[in-house]
Tab-separated table of N, CA, C and O in Angstrom:
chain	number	residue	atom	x	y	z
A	1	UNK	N	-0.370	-3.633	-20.278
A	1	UNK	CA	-0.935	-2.785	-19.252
A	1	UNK	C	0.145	-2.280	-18.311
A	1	UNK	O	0.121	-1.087	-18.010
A	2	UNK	N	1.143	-3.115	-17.790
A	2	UNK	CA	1.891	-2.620	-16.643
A	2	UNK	C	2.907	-1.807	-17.629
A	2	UNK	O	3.671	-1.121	-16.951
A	3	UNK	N	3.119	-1.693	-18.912
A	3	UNK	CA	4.145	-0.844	-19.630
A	3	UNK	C	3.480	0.558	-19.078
A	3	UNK	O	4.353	1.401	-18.870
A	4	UNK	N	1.987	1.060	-18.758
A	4	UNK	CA	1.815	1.927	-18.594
A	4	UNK	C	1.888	2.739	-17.353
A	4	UNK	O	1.489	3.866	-17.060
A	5	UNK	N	2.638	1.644	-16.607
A	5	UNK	CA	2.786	2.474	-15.233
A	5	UNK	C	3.749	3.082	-15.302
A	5	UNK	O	4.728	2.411	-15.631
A	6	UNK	N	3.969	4.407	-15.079
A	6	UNK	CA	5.496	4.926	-14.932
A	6	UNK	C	6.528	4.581	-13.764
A	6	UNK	O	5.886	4.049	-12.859
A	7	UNK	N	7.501	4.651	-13.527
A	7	UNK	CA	8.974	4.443	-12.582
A	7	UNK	C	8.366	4.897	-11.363
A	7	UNK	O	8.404	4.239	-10.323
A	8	UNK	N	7.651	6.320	-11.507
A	8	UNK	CA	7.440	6.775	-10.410
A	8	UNK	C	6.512	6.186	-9.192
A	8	UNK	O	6.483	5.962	-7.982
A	9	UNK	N	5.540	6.075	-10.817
A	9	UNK	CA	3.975	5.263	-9.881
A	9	UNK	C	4.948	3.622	-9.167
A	9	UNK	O	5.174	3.230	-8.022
A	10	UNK	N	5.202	3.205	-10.223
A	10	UNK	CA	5.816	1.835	-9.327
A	10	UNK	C	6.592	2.210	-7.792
A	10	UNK	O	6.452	1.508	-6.790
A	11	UNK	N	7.164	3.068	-7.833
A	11	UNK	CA	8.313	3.480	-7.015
A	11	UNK	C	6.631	3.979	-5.313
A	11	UNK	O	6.702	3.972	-4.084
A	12	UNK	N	5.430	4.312	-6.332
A	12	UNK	CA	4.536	4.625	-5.021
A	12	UNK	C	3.979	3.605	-4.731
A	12	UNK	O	3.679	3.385	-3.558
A	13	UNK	N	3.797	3.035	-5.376
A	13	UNK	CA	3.213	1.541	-4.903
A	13	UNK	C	4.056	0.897	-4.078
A	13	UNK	O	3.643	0.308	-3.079
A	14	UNK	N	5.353	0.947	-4.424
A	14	UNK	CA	6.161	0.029	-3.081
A	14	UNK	C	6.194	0.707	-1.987
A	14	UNK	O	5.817	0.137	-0.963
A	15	UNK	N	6.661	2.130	-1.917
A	15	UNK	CA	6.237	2.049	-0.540
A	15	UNK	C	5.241	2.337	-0.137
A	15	UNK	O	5.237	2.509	1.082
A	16	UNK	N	4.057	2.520	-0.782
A	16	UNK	CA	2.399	2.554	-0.362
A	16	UNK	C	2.597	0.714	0.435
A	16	UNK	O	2.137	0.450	1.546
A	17	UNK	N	3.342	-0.299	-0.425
A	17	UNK	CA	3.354	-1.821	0.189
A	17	UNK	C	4.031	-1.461	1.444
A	17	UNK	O	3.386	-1.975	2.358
A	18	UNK	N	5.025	-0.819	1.893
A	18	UNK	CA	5.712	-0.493	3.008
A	18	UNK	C	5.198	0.092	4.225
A	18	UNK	O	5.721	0.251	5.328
A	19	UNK	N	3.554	0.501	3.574
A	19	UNK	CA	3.073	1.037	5.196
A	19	UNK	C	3.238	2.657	5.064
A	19	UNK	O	2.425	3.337	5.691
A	20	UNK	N	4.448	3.457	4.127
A	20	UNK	CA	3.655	4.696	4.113
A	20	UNK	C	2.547	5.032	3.567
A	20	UNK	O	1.897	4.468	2.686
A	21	UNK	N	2.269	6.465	4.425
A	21	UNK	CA	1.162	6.925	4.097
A	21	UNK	C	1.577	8.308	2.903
A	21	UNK	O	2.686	8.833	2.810
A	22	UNK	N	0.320	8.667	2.075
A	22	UNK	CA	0.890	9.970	1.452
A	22	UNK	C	1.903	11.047	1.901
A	22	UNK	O	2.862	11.610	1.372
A	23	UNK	N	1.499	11.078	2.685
A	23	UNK	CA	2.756	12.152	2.988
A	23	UNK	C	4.140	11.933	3.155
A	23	UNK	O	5.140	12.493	2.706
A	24	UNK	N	3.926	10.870	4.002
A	24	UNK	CA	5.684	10.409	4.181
A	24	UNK	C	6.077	9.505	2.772
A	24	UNK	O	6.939	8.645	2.953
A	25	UNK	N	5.451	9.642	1.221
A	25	UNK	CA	5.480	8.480	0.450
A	25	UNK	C	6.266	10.292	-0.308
A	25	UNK	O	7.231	10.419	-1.062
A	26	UNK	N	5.357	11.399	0.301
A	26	UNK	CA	5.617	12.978	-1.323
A	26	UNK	C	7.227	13.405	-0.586
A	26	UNK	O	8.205	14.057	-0.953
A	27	UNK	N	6.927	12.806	0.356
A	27	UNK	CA	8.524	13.714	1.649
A	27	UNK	C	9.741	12.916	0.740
A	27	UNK	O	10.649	13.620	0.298
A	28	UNK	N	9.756	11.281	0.434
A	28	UNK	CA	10.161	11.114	0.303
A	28	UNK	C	10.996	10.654	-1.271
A	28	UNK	O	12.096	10.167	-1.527
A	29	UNK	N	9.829	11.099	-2.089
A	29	UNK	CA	10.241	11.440	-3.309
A	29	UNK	C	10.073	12.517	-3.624
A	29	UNK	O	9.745	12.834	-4.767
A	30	UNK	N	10.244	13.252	-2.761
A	30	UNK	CA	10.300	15.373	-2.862
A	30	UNK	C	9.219	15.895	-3.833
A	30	UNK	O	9.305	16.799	-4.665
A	31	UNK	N	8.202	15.114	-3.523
A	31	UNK	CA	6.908	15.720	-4.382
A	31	UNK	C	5.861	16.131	-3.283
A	31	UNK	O	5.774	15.775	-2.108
A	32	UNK	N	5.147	16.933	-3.977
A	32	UNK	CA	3.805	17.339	-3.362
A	32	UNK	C	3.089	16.290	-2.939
A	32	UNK	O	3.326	15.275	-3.593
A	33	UNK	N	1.820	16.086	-1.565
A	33	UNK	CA	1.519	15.133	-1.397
A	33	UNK	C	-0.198	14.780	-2.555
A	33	UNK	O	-0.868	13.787	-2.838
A	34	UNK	N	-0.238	16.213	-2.864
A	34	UNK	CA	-1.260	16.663	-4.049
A	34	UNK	C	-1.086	15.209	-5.223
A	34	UNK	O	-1.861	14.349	-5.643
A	35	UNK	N	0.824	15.638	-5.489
A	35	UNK	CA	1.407	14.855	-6.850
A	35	UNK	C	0.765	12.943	-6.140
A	35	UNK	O	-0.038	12.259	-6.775
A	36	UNK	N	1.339	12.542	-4.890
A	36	UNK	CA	1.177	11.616	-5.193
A	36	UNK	C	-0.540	10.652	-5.235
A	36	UNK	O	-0.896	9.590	-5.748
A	37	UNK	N	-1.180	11.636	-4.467
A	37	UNK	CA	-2.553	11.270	-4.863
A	37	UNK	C	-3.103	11.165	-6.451
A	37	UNK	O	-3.884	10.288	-6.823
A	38	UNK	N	-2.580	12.169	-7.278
A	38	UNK	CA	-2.820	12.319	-8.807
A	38	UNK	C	-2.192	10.705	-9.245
A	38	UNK	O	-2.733	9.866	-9.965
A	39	UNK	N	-1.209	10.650	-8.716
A	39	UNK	CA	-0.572	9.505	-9.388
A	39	UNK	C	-1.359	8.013	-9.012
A	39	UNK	O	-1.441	6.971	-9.662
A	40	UNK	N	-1.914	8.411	-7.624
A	40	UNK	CA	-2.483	6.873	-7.216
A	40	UNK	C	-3.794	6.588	-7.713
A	40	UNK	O	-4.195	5.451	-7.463
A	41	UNK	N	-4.599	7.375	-8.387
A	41	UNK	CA	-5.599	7.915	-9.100
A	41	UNK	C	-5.863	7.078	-10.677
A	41	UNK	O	-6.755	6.359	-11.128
A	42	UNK	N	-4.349	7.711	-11.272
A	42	UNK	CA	-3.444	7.113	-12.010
A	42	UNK	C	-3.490	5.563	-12.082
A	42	UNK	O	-4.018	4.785	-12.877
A	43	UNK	N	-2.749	5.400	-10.970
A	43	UNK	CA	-2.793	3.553	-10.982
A	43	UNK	C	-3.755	2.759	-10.933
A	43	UNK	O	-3.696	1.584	-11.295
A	44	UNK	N	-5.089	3.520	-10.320
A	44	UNK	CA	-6.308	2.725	-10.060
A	44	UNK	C	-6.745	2.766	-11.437
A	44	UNK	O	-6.726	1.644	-11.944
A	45	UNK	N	-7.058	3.512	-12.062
A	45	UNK	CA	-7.370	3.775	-13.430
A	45	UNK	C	-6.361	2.631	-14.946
A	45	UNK	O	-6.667	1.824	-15.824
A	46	UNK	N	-5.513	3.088	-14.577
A	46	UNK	CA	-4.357	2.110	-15.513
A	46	UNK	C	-4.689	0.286	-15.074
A	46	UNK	O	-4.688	-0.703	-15.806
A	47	UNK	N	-4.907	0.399	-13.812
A	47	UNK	CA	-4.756	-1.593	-13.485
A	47	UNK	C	-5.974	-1.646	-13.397
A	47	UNK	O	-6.175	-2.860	-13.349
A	48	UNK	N	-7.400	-0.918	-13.316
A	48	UNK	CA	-8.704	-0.913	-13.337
A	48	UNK	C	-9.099	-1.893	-11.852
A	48	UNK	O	-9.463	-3.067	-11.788
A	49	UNK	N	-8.882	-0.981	-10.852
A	49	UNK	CA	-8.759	-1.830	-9.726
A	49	UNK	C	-9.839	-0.018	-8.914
A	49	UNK	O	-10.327	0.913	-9.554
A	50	UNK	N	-9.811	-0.208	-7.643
A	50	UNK	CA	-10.662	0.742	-7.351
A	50	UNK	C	-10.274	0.738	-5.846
A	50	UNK	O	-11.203	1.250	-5.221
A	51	UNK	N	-9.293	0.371	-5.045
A	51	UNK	CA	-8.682	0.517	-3.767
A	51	UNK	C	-7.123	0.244	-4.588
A	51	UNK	O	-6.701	-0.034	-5.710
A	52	UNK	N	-6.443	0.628	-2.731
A	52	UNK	CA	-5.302	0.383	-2.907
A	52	UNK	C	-4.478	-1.053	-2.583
A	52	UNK	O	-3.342	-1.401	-2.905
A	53	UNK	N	-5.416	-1.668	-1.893
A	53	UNK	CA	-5.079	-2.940	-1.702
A	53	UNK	C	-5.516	-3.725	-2.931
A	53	UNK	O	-5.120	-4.890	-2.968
A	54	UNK	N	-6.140	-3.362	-3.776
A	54	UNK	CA	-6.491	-4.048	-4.953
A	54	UNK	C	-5.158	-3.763	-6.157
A	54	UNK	O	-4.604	-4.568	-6.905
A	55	UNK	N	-4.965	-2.431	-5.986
A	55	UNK	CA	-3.743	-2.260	-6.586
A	55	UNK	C	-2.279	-2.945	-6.200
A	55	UNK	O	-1.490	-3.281	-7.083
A	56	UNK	N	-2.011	-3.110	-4.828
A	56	UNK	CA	-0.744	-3.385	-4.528
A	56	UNK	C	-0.981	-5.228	-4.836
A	56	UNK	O	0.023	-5.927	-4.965
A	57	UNK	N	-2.611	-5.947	-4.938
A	57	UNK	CA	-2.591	-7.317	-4.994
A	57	UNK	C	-1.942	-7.300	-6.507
A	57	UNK	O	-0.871	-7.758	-6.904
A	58	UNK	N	-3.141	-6.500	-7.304
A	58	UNK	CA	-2.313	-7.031	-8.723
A	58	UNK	C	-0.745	-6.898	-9.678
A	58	UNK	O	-0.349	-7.631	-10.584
A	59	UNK	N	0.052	-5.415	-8.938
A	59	UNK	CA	0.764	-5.362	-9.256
A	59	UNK	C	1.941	-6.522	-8.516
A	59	UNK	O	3.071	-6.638	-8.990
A	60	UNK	N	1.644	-7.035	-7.745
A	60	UNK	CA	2.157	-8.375	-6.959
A	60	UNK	C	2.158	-9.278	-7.998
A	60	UNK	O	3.153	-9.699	-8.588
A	61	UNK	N	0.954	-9.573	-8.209
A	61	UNK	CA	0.417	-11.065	-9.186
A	61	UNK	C	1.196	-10.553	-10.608
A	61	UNK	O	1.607	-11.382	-11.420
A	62	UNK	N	1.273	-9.835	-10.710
A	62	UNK	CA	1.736	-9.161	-12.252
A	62	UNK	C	3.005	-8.777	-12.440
A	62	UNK	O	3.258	-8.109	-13.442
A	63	UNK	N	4.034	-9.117	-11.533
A	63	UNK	CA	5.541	-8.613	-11.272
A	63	UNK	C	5.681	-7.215	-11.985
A	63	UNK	O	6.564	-6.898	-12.781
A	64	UNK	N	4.705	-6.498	-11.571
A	64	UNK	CA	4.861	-4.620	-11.290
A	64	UNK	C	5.843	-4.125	-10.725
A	64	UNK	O	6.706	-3.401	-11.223
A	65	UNK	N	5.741	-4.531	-9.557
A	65	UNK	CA	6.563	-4.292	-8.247
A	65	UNK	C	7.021	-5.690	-7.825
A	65	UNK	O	7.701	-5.836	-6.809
C-alpha cells in the first residue's frame, strides 16, 4: 500500500504534520493549491482513511513518513 504513495504526496503529508496549511504546503512545492488538494484526496483514498489526521496517524504507524 505505502509503495503507492508518490514522493510528492509523502513530501505533503509531512508538512501537512508541520502545521501547514494548503496553501503555504502549494507555495512551497511551487504547485497549485488546486494540485495539492487532488493529491490529499489521493492519500485518503490510497491509505483508506477519510481525514487528515487519520492519514498523518497511519502513515506514522506505517513508516510513510
Amino acid at each position: 500500500m505505502k509503495n503507492n504513495i508518490s514522493e510528492q504526496q509523502k513530501e505533503i503529508l509531512k508538512l501537512t504534520a508541520k502545521g501547514l496549511i494548503n496553501e503555504a504546503i502549494a507555495y512551497e512545492l511551487n504547485v497549485s493549491e488546486n494540485t495539492i488538494k487532488y493529491h490529499k484526496k489521493r492519500i485518503f483514498k490510497i491509505l483508506n482513511v477519510s481525514s487528515m489526521a487519520e492519514a498523518l496517524s497511519f502513515a506514522y504507524e506505517n513508516s510513510i513518513i
